[in-house]
mmCIF file of C-alpha atoms in Angstrom:
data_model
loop_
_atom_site.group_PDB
_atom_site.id
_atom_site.type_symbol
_atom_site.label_atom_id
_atom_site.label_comp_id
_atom_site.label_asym_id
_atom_site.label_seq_id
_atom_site.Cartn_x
_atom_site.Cartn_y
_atom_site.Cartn_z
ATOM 1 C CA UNK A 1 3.013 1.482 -8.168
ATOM 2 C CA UNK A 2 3.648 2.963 -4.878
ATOM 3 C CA UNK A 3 6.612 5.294 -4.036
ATOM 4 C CA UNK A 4 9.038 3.750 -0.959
ATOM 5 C CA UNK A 5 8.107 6.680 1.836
ATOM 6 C CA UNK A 6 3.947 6.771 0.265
ATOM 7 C CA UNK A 7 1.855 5.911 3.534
ATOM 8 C CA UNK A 8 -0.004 3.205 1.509
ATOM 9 C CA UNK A 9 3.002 0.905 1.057
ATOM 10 C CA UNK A 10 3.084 0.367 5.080
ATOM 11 C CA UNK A 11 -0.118 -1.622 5.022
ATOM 12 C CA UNK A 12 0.918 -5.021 4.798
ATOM 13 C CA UNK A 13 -2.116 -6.900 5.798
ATOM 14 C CA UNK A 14 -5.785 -5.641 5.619
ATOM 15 C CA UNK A 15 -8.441 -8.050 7.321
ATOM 16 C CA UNK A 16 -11.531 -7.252 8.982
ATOM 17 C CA UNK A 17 -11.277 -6.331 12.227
ATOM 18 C CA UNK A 18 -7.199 -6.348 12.268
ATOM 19 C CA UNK A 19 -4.329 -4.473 9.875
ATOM 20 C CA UNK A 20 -1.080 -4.682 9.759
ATOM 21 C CA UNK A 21 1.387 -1.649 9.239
ATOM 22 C CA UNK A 22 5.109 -2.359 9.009
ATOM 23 C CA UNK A 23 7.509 -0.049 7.053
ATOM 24 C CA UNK A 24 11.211 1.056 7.398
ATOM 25 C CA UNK A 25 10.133 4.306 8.274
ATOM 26 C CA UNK A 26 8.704 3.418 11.504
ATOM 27 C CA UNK A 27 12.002 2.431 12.934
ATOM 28 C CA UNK A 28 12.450 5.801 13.893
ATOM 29 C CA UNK A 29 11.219 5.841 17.402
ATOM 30 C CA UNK A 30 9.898 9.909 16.906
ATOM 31 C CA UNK A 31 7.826 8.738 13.956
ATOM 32 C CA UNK A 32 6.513 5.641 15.810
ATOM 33 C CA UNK A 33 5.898 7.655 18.462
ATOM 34 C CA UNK A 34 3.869 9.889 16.576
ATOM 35 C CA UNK A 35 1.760 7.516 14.692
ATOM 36 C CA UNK A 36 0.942 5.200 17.858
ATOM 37 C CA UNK A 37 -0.191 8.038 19.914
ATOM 38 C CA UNK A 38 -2.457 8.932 16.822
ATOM 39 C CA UNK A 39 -3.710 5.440 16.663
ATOM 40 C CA UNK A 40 -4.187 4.389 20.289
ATOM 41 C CA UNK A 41 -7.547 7.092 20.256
ATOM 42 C CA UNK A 42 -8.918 4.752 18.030
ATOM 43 C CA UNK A 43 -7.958 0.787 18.559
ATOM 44 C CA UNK A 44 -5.882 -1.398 20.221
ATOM 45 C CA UNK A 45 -2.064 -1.087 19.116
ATOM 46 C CA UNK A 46 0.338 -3.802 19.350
ATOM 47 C CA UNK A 47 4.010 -2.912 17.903
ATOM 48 C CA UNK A 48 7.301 -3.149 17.877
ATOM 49 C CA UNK A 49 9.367 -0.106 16.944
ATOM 50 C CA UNK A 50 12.616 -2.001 16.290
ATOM 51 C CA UNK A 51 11.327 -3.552 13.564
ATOM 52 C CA UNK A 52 8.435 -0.753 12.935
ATOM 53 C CA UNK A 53 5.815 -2.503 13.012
ATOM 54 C CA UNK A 54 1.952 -2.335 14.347
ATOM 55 C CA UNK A 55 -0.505 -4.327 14.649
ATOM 56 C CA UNK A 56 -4.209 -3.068 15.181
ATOM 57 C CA UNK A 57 -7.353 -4.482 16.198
ATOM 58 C CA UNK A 58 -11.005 -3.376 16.300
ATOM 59 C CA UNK A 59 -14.523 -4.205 16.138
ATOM 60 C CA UNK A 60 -15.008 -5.554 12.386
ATOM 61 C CA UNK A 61 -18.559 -4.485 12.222
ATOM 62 C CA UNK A 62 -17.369 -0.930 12.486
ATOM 63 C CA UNK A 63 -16.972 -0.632 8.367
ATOM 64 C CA UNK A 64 -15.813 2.954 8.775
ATOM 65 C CA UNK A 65 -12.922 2.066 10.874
ATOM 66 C CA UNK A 66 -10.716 1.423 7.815
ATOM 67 C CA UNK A 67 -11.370 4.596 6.487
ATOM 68 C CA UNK A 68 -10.099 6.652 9.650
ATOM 69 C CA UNK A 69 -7.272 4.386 10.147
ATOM 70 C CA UNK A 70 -6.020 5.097 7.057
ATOM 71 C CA UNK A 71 -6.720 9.072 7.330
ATOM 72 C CA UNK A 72 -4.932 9.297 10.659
ATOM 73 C CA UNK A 73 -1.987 7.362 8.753
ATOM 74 C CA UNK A 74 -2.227 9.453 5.634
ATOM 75 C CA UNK A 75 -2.072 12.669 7.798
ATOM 76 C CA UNK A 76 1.081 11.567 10.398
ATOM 77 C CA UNK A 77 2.736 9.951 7.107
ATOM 78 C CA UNK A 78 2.907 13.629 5.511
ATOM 79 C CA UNK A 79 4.684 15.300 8.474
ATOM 80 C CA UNK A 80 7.480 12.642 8.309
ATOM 81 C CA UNK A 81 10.099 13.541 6.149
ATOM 82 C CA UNK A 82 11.623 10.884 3.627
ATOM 83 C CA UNK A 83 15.250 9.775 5.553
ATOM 84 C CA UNK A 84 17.791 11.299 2.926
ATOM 85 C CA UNK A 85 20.886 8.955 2.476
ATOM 86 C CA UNK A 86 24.220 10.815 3.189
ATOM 87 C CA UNK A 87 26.005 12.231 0.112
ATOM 88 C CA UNK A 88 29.124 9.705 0.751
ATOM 89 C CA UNK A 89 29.973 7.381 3.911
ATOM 90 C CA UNK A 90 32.797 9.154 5.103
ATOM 91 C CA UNK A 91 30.438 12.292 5.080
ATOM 92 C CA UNK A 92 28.635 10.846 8.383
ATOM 93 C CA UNK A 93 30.131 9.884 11.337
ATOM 94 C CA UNK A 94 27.888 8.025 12.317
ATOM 95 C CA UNK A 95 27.340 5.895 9.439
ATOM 96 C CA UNK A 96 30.792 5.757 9.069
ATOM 97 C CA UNK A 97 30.940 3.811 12.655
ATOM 98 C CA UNK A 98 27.968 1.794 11.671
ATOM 99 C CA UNK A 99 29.655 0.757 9.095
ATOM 100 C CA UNK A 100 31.492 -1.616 11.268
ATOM 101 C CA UNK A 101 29.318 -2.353 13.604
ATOM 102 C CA UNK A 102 29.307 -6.124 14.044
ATOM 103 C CA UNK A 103 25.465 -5.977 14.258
ATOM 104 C CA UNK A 104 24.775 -4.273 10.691
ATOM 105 C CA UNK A 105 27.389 -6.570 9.092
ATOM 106 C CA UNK A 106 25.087 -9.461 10.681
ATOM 107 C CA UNK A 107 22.090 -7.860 9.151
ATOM 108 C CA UNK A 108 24.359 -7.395 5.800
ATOM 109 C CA UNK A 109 25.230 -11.037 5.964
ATOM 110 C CA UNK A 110 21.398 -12.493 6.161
ATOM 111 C CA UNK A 111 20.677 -10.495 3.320
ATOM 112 C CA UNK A 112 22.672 -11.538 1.651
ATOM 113 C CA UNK A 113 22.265 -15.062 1.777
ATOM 114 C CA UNK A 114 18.599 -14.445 1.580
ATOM 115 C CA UNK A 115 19.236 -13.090 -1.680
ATOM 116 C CA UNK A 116 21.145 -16.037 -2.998
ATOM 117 C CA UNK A 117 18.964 -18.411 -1.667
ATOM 118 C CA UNK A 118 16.220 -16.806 -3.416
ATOM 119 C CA UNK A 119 18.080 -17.015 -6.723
ATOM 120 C CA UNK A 120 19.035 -20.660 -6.089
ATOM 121 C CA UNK A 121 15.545 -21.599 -5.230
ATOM 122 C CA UNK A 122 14.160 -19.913 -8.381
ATOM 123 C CA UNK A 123 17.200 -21.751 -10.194
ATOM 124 C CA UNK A 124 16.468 -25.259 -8.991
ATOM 125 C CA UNK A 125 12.503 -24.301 -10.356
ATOM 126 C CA UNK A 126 13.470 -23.478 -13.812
ATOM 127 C CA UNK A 127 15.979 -26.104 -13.718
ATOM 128 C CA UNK A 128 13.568 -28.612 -13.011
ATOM 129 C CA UNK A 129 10.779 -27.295 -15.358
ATOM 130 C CA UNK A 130 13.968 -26.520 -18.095
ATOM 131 C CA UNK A 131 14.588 -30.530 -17.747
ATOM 132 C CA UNK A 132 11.455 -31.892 -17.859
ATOM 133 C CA UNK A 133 10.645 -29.732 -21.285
ATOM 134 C CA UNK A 134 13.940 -30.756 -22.982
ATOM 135 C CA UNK A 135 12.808 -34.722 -22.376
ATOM 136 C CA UNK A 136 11.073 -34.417 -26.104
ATOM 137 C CA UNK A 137 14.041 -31.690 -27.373
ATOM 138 C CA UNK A 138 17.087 -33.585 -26.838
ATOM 139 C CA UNK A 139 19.285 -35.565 -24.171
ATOM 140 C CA UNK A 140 21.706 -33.368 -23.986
ATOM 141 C CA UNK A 141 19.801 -30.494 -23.326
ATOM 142 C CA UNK A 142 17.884 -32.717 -20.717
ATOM 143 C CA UNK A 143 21.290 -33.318 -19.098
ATOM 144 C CA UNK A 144 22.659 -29.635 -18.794
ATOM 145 C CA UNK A 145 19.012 -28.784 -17.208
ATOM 146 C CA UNK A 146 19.559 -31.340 -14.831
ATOM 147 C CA UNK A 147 22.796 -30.142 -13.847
ATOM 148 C CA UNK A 148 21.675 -26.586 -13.808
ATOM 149 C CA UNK A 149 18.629 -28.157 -11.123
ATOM 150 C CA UNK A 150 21.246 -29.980 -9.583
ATOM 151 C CA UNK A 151 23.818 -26.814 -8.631
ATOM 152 C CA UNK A 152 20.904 -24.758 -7.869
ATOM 153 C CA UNK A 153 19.387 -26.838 -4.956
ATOM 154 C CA UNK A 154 22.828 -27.358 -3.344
ATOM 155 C CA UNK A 155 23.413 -23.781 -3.475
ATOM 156 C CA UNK A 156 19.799 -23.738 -1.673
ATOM 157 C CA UNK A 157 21.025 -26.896 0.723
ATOM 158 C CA UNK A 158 24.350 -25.259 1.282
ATOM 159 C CA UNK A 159 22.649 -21.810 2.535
ATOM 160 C CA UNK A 160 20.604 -24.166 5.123
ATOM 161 C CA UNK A 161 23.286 -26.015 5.456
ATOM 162 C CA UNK A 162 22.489 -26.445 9.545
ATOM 163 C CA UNK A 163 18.878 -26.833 9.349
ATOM 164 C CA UNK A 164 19.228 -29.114 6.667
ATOM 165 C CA UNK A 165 21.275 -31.545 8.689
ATOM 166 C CA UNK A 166 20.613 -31.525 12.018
#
């Protein structure tokens, strides 16, 4: 398994000809910065730093070009320095005004909901799978499954609530 801040974690898509780097990391604009000018010597970059992200493309039937990609990664990855978290909020000031930020609490807010959705979608799954094995077990079992499908997929509907019904 791969540690958060390891270089190898930010390749997110390895094709021929085309790879995909994205990692939290990369948000930083200095350490974006640093790896793009790195990586525009040897393909074309695409990227975003807001959401640090890159997207590179070369000539597939150069089969060494993985290999150097990932070397100039591996070397810019180990002069960036893991972000520490602050001891406690009220010890930065400026997470401390982050804190309320409207945006962040926006960001907080999706993830959150992508989080139950994710629970209510794996819910309604077992729920479903739960029922249909507890057809040859007993009706009662069959029933609470069903319920349990049931409350898990409007829990799903009722996060998508405005796509659902528009």
């Amino acid at each position: 398994m791969t540690r958060p801040n390891d270089h190898t974690s930010a390749f997110v898509s390895v094709l021929p000809g085309r790879i995909r780097l994205r990692h939290r990391m990369l948000r930083d604009r200095s350490r974006y910065a640093a790896l793009d000018a790195r990586l525009r010597t040897l393909v074309a970059v695409d990227g975003d730093p807001a959401v640090g992200s890159f997207l590179l493309r070369y000539d597939p039937a150069d089969t060494a070009m993985e290999a150097r990609i990932r070397a100039e990664v591996a070397a810019v990855w180990a002069t960036m320095a893991p972000a520490e978290p602050p001891e406690s909020p009220t010890a930065d000031p400026e997470a401390a005004a982050t804190a309320n930020d409207p945006i962040q609490r926006l960001r907080r807010r999706a993830q959150t909901r992508s989080t139950i959705n994710r629970v209510a979608k794996l819910g309604a799954l077992a729920g479903m799978a739960g029922t249909v094995a507890a057809l040859g077990v007993s009706r009662k079992l069959h029933a609470q499954m069903g319920i349990v499908a049931i409350a898990a997929t409007l829990t799903h509907l009722a996060v998508h609530w405005r796509r659902t019904f528009r």
